[in-house]
mmCIF file of C-alpha atoms in Angstrom:
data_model
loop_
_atom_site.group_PDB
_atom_site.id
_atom_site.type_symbol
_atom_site.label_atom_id
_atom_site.label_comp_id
_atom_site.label_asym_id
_atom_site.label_seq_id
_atom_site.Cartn_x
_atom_site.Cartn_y
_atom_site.Cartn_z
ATOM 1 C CA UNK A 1 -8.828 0.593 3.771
ATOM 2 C CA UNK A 2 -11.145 1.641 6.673
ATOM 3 C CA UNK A 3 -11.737 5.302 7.701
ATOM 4 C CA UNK A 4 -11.123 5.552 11.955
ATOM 5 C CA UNK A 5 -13.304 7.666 13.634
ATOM 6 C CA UNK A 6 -10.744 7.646 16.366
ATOM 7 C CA UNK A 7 -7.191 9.535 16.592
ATOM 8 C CA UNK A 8 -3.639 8.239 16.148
ATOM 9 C CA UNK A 9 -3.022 9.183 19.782
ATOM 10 C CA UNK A 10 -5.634 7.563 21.556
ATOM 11 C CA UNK A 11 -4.668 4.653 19.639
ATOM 12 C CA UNK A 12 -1.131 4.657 20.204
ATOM 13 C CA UNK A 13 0.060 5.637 16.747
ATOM 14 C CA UNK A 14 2.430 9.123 16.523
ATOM 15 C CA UNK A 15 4.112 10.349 13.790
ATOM 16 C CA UNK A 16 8.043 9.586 12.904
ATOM 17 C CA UNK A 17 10.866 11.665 12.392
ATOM 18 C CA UNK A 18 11.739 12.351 8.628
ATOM 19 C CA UNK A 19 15.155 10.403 9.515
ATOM 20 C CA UNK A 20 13.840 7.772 10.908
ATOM 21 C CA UNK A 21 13.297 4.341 9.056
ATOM 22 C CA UNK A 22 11.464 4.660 5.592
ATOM 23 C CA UNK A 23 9.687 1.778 3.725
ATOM 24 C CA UNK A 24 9.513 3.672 0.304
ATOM 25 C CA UNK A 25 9.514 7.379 -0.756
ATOM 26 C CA UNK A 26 6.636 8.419 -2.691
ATOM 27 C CA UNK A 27 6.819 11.228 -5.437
ATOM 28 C CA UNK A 28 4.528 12.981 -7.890
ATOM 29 C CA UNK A 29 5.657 13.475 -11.688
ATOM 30 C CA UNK A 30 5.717 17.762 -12.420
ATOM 31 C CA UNK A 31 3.607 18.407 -15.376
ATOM 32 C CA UNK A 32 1.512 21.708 -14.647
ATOM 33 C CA UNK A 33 2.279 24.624 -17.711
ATOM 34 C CA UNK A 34 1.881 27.659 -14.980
ATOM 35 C CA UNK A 35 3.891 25.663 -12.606
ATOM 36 C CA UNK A 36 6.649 25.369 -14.778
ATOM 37 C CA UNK A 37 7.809 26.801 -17.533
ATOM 38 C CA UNK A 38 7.900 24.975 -21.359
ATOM 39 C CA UNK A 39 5.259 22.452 -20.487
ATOM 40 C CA UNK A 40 7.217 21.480 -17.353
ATOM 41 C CA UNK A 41 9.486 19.350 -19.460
ATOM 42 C CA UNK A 42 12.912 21.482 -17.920
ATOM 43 C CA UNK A 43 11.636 20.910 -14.625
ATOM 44 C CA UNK A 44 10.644 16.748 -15.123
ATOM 45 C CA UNK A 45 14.345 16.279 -16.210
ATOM 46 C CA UNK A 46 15.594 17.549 -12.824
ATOM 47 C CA UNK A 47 13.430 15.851 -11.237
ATOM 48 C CA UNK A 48 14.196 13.101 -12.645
ATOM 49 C CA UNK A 49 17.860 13.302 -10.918
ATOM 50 C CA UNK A 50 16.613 13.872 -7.403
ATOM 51 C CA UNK A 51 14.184 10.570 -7.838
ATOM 52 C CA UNK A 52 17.505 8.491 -8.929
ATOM 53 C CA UNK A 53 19.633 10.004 -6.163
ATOM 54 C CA UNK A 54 16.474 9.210 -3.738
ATOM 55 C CA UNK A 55 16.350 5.404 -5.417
ATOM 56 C CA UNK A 56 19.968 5.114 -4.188
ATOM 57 C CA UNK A 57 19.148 5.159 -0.570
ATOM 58 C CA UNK A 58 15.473 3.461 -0.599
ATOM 59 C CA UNK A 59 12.278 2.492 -3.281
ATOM 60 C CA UNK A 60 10.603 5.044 -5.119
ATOM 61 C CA UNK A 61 6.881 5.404 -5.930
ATOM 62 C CA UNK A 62 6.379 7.951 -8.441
ATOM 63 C CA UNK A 63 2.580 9.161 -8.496
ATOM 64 C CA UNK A 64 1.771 10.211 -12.260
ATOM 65 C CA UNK A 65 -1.723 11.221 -14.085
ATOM 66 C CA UNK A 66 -3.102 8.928 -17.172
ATOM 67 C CA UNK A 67 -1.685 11.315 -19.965
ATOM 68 C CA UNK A 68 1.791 11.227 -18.536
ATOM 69 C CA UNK A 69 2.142 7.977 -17.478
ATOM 70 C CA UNK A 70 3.941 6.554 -20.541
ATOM 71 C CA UNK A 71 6.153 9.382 -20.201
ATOM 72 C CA UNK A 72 7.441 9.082 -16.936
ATOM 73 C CA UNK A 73 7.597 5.140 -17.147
ATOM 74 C CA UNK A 74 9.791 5.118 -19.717
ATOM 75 C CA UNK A 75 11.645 7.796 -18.316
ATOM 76 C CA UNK A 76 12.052 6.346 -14.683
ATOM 77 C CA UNK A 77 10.556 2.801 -14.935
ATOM 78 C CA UNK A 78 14.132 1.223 -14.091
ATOM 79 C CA UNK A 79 14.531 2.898 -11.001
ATOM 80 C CA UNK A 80 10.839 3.051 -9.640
ATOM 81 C CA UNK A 81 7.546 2.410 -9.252
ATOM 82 C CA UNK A 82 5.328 4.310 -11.394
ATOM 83 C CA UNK A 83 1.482 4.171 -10.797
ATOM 84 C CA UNK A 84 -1.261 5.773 -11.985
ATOM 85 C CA UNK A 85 -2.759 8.973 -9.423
ATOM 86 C CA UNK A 86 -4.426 11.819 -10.543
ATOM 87 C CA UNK A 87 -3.586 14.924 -9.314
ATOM 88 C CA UNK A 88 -3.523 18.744 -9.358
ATOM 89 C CA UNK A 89 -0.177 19.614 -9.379
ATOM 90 C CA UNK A 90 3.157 17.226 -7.747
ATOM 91 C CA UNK A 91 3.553 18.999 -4.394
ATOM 92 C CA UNK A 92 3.036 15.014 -2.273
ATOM 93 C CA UNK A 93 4.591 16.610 0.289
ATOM 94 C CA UNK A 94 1.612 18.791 1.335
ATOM 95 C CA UNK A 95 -0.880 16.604 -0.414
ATOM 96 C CA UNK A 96 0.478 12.693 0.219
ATOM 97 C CA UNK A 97 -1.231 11.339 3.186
ATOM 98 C CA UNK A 98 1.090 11.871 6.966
ATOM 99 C CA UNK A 99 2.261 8.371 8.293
ATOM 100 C CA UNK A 100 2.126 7.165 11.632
ATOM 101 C CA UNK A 101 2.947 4.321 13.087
ATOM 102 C CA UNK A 102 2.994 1.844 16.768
ATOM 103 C CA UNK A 103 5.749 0.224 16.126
ATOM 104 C CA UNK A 104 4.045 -2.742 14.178
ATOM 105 C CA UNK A 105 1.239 -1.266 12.319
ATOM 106 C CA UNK A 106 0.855 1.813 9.491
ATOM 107 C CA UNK A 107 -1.313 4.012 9.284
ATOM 108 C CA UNK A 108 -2.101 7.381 7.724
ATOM 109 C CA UNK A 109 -3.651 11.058 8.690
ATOM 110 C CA UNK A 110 -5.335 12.450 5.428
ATOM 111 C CA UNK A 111 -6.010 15.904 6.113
ATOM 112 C CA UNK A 112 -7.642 18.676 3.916
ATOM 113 C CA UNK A 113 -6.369 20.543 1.118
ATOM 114 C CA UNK A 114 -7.130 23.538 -0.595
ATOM 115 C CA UNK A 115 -4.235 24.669 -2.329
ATOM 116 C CA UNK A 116 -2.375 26.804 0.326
ATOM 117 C CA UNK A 117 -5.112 29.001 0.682
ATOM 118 C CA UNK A 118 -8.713 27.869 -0.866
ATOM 119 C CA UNK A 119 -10.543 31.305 -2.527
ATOM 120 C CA UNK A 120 -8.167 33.939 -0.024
ATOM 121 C CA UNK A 121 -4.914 33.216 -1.416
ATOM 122 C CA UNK A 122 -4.921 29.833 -2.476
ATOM 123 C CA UNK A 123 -2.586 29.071 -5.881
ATOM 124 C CA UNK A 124 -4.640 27.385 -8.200
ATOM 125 C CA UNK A 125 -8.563 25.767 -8.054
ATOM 126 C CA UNK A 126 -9.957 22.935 -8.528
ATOM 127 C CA UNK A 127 -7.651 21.224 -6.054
ATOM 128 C CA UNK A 128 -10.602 18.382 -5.635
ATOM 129 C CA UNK A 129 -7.604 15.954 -7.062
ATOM 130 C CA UNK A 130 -4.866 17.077 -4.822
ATOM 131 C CA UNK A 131 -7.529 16.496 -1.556
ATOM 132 C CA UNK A 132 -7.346 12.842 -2.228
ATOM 133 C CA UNK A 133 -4.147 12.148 -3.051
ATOM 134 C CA UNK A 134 -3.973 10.679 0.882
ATOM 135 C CA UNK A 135 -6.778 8.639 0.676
ATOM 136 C CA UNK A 136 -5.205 7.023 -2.634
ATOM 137 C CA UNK A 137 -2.100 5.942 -1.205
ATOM 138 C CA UNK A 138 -3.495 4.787 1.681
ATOM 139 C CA UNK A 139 -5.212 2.279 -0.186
ATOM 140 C CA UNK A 140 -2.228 1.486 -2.472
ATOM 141 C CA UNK A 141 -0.597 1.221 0.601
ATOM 142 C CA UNK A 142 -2.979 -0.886 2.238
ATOM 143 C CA UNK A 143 -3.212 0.794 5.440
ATOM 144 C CA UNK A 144 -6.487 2.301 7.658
ATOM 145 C CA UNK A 145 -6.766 6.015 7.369
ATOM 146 C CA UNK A 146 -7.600 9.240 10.115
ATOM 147 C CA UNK A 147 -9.780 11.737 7.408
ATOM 148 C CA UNK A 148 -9.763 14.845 9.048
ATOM 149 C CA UNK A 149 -12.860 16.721 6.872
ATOM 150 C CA UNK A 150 -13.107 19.859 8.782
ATOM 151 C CA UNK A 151 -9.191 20.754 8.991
ATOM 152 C CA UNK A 152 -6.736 21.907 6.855
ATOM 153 C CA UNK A 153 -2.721 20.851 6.757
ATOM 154 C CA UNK A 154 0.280 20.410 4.689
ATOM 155 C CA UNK A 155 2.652 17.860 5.444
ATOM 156 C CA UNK A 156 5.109 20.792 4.574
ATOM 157 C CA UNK A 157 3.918 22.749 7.179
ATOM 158 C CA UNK A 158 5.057 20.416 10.025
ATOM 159 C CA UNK A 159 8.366 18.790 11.710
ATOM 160 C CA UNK A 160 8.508 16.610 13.771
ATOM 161 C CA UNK A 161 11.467 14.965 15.886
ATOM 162 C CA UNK A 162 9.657 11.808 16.481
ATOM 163 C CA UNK A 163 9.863 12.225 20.402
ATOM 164 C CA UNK A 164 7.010 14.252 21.024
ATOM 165 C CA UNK A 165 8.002 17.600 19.654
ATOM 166 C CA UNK A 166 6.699 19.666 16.575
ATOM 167 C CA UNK A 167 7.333 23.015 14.906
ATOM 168 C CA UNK A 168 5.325 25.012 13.055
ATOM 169 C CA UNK A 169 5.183 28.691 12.224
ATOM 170 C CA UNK A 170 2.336 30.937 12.885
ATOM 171 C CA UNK A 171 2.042 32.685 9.443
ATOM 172 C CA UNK A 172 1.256 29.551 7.704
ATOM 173 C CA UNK A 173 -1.126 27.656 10.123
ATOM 174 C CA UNK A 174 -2.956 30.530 11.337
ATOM 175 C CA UNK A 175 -3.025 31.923 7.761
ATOM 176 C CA UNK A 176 -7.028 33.541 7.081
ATOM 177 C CA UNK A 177 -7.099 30.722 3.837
ATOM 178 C CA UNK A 178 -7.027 27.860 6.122
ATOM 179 C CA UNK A 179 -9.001 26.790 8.787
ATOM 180 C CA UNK A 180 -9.857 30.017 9.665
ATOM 181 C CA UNK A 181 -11.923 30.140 6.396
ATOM 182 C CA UNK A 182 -14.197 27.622 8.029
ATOM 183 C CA UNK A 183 -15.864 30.431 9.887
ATOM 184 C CA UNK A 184 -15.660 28.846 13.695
ATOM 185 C CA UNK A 185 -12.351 30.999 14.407
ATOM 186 C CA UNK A 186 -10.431 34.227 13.568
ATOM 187 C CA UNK A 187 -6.876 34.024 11.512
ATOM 188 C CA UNK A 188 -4.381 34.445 13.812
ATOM 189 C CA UNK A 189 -6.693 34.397 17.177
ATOM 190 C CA UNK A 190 -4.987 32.831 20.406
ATOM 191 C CA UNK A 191 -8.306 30.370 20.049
ATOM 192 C CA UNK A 192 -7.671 29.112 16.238
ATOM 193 C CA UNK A 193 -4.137 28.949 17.738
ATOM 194 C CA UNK A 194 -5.261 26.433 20.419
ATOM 195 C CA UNK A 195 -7.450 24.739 18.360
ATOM 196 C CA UNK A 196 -4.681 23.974 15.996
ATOM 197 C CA UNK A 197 -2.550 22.993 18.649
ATOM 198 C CA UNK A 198 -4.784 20.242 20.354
ATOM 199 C CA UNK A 199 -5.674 18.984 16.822
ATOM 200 C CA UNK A 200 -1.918 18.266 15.837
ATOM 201 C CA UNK A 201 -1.036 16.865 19.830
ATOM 202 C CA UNK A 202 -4.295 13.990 18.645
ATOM 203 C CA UNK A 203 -3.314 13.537 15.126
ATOM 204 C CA UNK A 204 0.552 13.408 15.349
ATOM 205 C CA UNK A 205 0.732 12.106 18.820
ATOM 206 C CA UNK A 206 3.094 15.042 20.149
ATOM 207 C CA UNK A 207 3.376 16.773 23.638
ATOM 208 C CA UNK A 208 5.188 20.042 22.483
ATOM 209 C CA UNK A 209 4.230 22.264 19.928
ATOM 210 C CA UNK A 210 6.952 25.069 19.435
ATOM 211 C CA UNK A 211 5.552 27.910 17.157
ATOM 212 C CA UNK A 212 7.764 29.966 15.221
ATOM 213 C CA UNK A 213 6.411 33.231 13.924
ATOM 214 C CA UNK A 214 7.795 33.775 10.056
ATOM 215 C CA UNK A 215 9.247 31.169 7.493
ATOM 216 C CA UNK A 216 11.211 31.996 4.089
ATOM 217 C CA UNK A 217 10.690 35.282 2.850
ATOM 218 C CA UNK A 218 8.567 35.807 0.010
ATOM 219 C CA UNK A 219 7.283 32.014 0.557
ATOM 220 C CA UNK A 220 4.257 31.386 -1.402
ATOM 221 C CA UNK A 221 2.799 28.728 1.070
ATOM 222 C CA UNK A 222 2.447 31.601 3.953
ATOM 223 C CA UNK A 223 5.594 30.042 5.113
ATOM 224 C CA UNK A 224 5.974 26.956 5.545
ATOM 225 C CA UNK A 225 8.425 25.535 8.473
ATOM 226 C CA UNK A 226 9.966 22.666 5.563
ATOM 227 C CA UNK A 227 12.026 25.754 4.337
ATOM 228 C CA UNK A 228 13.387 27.838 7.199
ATOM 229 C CA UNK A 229 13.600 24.597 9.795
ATOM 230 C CA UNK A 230 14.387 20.874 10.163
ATOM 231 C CA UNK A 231 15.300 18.362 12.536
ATOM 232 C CA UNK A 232 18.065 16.282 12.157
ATOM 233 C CA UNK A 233 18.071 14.255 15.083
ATOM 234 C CA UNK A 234 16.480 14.449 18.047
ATOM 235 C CA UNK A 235 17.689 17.448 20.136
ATOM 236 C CA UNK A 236 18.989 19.248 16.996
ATOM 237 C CA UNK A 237 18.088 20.953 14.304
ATOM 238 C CA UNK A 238 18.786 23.336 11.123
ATOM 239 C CA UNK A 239 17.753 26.618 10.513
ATOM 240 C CA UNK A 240 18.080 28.500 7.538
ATOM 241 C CA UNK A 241 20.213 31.561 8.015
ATOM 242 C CA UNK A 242 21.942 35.316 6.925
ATOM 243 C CA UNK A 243 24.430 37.083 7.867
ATOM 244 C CA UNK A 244 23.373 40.034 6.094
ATOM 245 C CA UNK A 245 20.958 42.432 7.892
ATOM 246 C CA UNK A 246 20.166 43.926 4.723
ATOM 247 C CA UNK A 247 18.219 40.691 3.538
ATOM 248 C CA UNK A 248 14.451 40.770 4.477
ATOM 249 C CA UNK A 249 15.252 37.317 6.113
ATOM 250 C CA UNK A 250 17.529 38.236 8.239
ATOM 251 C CA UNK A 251 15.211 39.768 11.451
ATOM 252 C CA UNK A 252 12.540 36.579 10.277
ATOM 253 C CA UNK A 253 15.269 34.082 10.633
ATOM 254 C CA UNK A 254 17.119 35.993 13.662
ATOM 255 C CA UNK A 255 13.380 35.647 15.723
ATOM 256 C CA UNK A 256 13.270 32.271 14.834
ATOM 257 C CA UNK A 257 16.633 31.703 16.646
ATOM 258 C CA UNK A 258 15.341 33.688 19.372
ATOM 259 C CA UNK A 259 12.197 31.256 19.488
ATOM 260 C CA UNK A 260 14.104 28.043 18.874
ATOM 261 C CA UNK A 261 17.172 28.866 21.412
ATOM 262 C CA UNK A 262 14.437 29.735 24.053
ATOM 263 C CA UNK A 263 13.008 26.346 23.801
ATOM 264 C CA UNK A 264 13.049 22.886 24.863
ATOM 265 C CA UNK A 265 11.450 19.884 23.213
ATOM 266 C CA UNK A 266 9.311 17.704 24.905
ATOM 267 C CA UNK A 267 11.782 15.528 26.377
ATOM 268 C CA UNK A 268 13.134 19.056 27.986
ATOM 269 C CA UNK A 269 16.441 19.097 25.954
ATOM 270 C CA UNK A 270 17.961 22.502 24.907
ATOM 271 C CA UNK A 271 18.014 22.165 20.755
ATOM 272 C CA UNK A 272 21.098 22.447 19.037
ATOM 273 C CA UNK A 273 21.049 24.525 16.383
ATOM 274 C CA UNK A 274 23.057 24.989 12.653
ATOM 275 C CA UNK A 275 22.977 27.781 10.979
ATOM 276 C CA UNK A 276 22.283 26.265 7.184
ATOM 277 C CA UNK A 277 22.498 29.921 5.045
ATOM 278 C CA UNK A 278 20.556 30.890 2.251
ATOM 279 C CA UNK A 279 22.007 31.179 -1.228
ATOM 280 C CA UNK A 280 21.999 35.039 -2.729
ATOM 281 C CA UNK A 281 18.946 35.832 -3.938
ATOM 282 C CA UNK A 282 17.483 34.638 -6.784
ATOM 283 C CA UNK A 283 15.378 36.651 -8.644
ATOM 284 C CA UNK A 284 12.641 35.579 -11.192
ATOM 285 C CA UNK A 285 13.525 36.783 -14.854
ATOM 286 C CA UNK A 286 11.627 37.841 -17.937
ATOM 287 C CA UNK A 287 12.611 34.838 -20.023
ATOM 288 C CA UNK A 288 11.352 32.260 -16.924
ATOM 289 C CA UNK A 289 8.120 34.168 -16.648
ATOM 290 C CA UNK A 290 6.982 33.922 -20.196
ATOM 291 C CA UNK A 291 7.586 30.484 -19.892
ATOM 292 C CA UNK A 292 4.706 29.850 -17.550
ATOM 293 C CA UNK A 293 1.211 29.781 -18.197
ATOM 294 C CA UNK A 294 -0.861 32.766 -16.336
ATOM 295 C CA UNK A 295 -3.581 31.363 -14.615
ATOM 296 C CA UNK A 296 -4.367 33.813 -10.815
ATOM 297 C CA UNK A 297 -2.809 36.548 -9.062
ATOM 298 C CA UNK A 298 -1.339 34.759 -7.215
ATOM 299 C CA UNK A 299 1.098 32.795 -9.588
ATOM 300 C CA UNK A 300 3.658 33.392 -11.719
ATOM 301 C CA UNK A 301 4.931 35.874 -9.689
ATOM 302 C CA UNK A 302 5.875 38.964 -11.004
ATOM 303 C CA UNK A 303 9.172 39.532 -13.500
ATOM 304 C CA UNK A 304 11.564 40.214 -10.692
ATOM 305 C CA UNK A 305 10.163 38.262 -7.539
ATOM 306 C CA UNK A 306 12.901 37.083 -4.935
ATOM 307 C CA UNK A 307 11.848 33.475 -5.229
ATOM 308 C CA UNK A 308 12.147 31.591 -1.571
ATOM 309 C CA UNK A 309 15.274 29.695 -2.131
ATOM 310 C CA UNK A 310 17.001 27.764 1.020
ATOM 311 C CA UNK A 311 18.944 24.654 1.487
ATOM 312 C CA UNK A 312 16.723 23.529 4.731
ATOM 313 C CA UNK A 313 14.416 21.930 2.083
ATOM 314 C CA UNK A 314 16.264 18.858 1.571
ATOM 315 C CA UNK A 315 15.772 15.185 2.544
ATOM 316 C CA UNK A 316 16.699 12.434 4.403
ATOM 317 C CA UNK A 317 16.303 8.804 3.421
ATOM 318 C CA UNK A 318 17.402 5.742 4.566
ATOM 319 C CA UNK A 319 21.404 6.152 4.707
ATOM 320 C CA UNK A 320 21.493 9.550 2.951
ATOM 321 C CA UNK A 321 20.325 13.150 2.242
ATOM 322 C CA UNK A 322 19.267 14.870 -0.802
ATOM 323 C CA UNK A 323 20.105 18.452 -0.987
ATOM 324 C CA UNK A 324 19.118 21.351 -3.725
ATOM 325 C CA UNK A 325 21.824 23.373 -5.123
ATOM 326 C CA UNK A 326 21.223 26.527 -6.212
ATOM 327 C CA UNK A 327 24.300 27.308 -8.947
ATOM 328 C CA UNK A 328 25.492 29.382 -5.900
ATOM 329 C CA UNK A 329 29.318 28.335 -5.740
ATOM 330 C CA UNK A 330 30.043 29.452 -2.154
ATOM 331 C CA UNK A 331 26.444 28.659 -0.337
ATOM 332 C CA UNK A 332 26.037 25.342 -1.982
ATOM 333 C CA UNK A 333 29.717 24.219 -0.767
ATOM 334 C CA UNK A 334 28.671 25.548 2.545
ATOM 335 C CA UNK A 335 25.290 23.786 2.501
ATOM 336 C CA UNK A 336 26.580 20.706 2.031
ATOM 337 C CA UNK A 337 29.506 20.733 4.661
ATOM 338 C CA UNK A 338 26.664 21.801 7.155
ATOM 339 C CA UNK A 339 24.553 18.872 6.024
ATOM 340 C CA UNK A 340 27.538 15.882 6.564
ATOM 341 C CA UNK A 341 28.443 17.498 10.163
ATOM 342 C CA UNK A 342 24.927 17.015 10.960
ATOM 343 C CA UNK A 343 24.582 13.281 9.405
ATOM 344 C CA UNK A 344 27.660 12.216 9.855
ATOM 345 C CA UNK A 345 26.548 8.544 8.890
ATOM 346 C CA UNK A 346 24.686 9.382 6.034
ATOM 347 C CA UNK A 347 25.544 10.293 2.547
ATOM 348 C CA UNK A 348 25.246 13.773 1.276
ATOM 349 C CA UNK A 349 24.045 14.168 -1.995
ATOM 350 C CA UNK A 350 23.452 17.595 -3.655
ATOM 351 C CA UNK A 351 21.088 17.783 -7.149
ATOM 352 C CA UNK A 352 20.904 21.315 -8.623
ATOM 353 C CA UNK A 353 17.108 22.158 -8.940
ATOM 354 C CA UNK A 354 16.929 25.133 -10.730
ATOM 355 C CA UNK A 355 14.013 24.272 -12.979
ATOM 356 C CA UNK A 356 11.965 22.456 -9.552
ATOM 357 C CA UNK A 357 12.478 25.849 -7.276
ATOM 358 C CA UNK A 358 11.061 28.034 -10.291
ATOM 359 C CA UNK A 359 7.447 26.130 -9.322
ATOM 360 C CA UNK A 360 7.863 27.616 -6.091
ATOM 361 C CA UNK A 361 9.459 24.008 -4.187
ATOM 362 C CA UNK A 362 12.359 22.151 -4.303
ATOM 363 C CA UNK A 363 12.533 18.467 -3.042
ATOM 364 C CA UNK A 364 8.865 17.302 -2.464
ATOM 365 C CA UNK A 365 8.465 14.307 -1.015
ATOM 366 C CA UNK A 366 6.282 11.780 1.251
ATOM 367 C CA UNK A 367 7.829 9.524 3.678
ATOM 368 C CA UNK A 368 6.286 6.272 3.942
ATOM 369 C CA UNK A 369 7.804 4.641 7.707
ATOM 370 C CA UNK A 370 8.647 1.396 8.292
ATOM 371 C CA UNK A 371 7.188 0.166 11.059
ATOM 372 C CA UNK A 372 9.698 -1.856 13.463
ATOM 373 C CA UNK A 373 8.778 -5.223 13.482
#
């Protein structure tokens, strides 16, 4: 593995779509105590069943530490991969390294990490594991890698369509506990704005950035676009949605329309848009709190905490779609008749993921692409 001091657009590399081709999905094996609750064993049983629905449609890699390992290979060893790769906590997602490809050739973008936030409002420390997660399955991978030292992403805070357009929202990437905290630029400034912008056009290869302002209420990642918005071919998209104007989300998801119907991509399409609605909130209780370690401020949250539950966090493999369900009898039928009009030639799976969403995620996931050959 060789680190380029070049950038994946001046050499012709950008970054797919999340439904285009994969090689392999990789995963990381929940174990954290303030995470999850009871030692994170609830939470490694579910899962569990979105790996196997995921190993349905494509291989898995499942990422574990050294004092788990024997645990998750006998729990998953017949439907995956399972290598060793220390870590922090099992968000690959954010951490795993960002793909790219020419067509012929992998390669990946390993960009900072400091735990959504670093010392401002970051959710746990040290996240020195975490930060080279990338670099790990680069090698594993066998591919070249773009280190970006001096900037920090999640791959959870990005979308792409794979034809030169991206999405973002401004709460999370212009958040003070990211690169702002490196001192050159203000959080929020129209310059750390622009210098985020013409980082992500060299790194991801994309002509359009569309910024959104707010993601999921209450969101503990400053908001993350992989919850409130998704594209689901080029020219269309998902966006997760209310009808009740009572719900805090309602005006956040209601500008994002605004933003999104305002837009074109960077082929100059109009998006189309589905409106993928939230389940009822779901509130954190007692019993679920005590069953998490206390480690910051910042996490658990408090007895009572709307936790930031929508279906726009699923994903999309090779032939199919994986989809959280929320025990919500009416949005989770809706959800998923949503999901097959827009992939009508996939399969729609749902996988209830109460135990997952309690650690604050649902689905988390890196895409490895398979390059056309």
């Amino acid at each position: 593995m060789k680190s380029l001091t070049t950038t994946p657009k001046a050499d012709g590399f950008r970054m797919p779509a999340e439904f285009e081709p994969h090689e392999r999905t990789w995963m990381i094996w929940p174990q954290r105590r303030d995470t999850f609750r009871y030692g994170a064993k609830l939470a490694q049983k579910q899962f569990l069943q979105f790996a196997r629905a995921i190993s349905e449609f494509e291989p898995v890699t499942i990422g574990v530490s050294d004092e788990q390992y024997e645990v998750a290979y006998r729990a998953a060893g017949d439907f995956a991969q399972i290598v060793e790769l220390s870590n922090d906590d099992f968000w690959i997602r954010d951490t795993g390294a960002t793909f790219v490809t020419n067509g012929k050739e992998l390669r990946g973008v390993d960009w900072s990490f400091n735990a959504w936030g670093g010392l401002v409002d970051g959710l746990y420390f040290p996240w020195d594991k975490d930060d080279r997660v990338a670099s790990k399955m680069c090698n594993m991978v066998g591919c070249d890698r773009y280190r970006l030292d001096d900037f920090i992403l999640e791959g959870g805070s990005i979308h792409v369509d794979g034809e030169g357009t991206l999405v973002v929202t401004e709460c999370c990437l212009l958040s003070e506990g990211r690169n702002a905290s490196f001192g050159e630029y203000e959080a929020f400034s129209d310059e750390l704005k622009q210098h985020i912008e013409n980082t992500l056009k060299e790194y991801l290869n994309v002509e359009k950035v569309i910024w959104m302002k707010e993601g999921i209420y209450e969101d503990e990642t400053n908001g993350h676009v992989d919850n409130i918005f998704n594209f689901t071919a080029p020219g269309e998209c998902v966006l997760a949605w209310t009808d009740d104007p009572e719900d805090p989300q309602y005006a956040i998801s209601h500008d994002c329309y605004e933003t999104l119907s305002n837009a074109t991509d960077a082929k100059g399409r109009k998006l189309k848009i589905r409106k993928l609605h939230i389940p009822d909130p779901i509130l954190l209780t007692q019993e679920e709190h005590d069953g998490m370690d206390d480690v910051c401020e910042f996490w658990p949250p408090a007895v009572g905490s709307r936790l930031p539950a929508s279906y726009v966090n699923f994903y999309t493999c090779n032939g199919g779609v994986v989809f959280p369900l929320f025990d919500d009898e009416k949005y989770d039928a809706e959800a998923e008749a949503v999901l097959k009009e827009a992939f009508p030639d996939r399969k729609v799976v749902g996988v209830p993921c109460h135990e997952m969403f309690l650690g604050g995620g649902n689905i988390h996931c890196a895409t490895q692409q398979q390059p056309a050959v």
